[in-house]
GROMACS .gro file of C-alpha atoms in nm:
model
   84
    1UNK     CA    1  -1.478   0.381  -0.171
    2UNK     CA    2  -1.172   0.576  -0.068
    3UNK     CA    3  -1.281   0.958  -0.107
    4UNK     CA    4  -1.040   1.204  -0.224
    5UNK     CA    5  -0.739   0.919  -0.229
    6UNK     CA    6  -0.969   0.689  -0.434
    7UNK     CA    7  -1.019   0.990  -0.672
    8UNK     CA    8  -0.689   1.075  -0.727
    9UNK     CA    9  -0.557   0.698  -0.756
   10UNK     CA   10  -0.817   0.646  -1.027
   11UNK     CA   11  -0.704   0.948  -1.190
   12UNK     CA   12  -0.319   0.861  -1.232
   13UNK     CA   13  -0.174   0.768  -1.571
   14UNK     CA   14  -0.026   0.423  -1.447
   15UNK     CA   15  -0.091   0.172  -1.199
   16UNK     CA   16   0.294   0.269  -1.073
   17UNK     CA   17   0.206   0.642  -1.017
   18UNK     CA   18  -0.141   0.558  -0.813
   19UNK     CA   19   0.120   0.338  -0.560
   20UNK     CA   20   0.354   0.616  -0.533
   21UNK     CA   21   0.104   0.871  -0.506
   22UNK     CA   22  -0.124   0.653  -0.222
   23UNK     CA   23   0.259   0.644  -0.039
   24UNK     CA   24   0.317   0.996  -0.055
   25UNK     CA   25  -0.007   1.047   0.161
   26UNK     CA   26   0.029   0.792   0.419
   27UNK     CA   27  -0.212   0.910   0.696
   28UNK     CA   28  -0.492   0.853   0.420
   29UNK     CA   29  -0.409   0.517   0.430
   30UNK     CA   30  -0.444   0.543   0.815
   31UNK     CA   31  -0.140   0.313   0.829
   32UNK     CA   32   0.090   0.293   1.130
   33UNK     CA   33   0.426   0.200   0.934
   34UNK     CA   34   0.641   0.424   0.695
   35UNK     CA   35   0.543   0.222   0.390
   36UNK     CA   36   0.797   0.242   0.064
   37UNK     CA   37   0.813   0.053  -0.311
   38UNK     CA   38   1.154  -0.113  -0.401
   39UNK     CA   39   1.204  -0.208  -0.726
   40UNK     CA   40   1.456  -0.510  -0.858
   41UNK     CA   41   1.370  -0.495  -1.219
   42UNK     CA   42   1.048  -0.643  -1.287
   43UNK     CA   43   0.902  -0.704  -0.946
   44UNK     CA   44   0.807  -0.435  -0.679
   45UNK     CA   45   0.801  -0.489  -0.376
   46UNK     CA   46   0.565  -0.315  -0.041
   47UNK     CA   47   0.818  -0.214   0.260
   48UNK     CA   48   0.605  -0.168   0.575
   49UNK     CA   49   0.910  -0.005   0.838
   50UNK     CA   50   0.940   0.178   1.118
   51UNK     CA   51   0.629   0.006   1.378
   52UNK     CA   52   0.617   0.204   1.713
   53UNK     CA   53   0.273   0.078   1.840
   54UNK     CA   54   0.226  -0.246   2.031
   55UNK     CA   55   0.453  -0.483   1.976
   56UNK     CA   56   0.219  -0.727   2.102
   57UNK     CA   57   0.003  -0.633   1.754
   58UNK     CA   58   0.282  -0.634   1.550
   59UNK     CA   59   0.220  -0.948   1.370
   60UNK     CA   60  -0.144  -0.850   1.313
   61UNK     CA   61  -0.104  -0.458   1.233
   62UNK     CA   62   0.168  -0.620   0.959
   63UNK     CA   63  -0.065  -0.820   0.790
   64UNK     CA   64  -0.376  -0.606   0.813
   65UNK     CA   65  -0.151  -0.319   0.634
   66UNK     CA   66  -0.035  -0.535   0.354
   67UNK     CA   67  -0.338  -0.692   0.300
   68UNK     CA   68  -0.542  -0.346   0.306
   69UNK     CA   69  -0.289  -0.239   0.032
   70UNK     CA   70  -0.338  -0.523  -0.193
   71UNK     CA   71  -0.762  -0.428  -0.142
   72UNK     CA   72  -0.661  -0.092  -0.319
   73UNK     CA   73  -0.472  -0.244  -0.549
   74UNK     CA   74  -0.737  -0.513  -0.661
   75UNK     CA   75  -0.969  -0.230  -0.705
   76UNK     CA   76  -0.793   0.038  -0.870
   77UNK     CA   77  -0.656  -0.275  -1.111
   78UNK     CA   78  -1.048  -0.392  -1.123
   79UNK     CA   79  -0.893  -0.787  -1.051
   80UNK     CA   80  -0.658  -0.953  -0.817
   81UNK     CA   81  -0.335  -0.818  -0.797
   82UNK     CA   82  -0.105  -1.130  -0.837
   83UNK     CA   83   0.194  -1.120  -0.558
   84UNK     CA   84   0.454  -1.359  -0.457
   0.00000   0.00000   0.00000
């Protein structure tokens, strides 16, 4: 579903490395935020900074990122991804 990206997501050794890899690459994601993973022990969490479009859209460009993230990650995890 997600050509070359999907490929090389499905293709990394951990579900950790796919999300780092997928951030490395952002413009693949066609995102328009610097996206980041923080860690505080056992949770990580998605950082979507950095919006320069619209700020009329902001709202809804925040939650159609996010949410198009957690898509990938219910498919490269083949179920939900649980979140907080």
């Amino acid at each position: 579903s997600y050509g070359m990206l999907g490929y090389a997501l499905l293709t990394s050794a951990t579900f950790g490395d796919a999300l780092r890899l997928a951030l490395r690459y952002p413009a693949l994601l066609g995102t328009l935020f610097e996206l980041s993973l923080e860690e505080d022990g056992q949770r990580v969490w998605f950082s979507a900074t950095d919006y320069r479009e619209d700020p009329a859209l902001g709202a809804f460009n925040v939650e159609f990122c996010l949410l198009s993230l957690k898509v990938i990650c219910d498919d490269l995890l083949g179920q939900p991804l649980p979140l907080l």
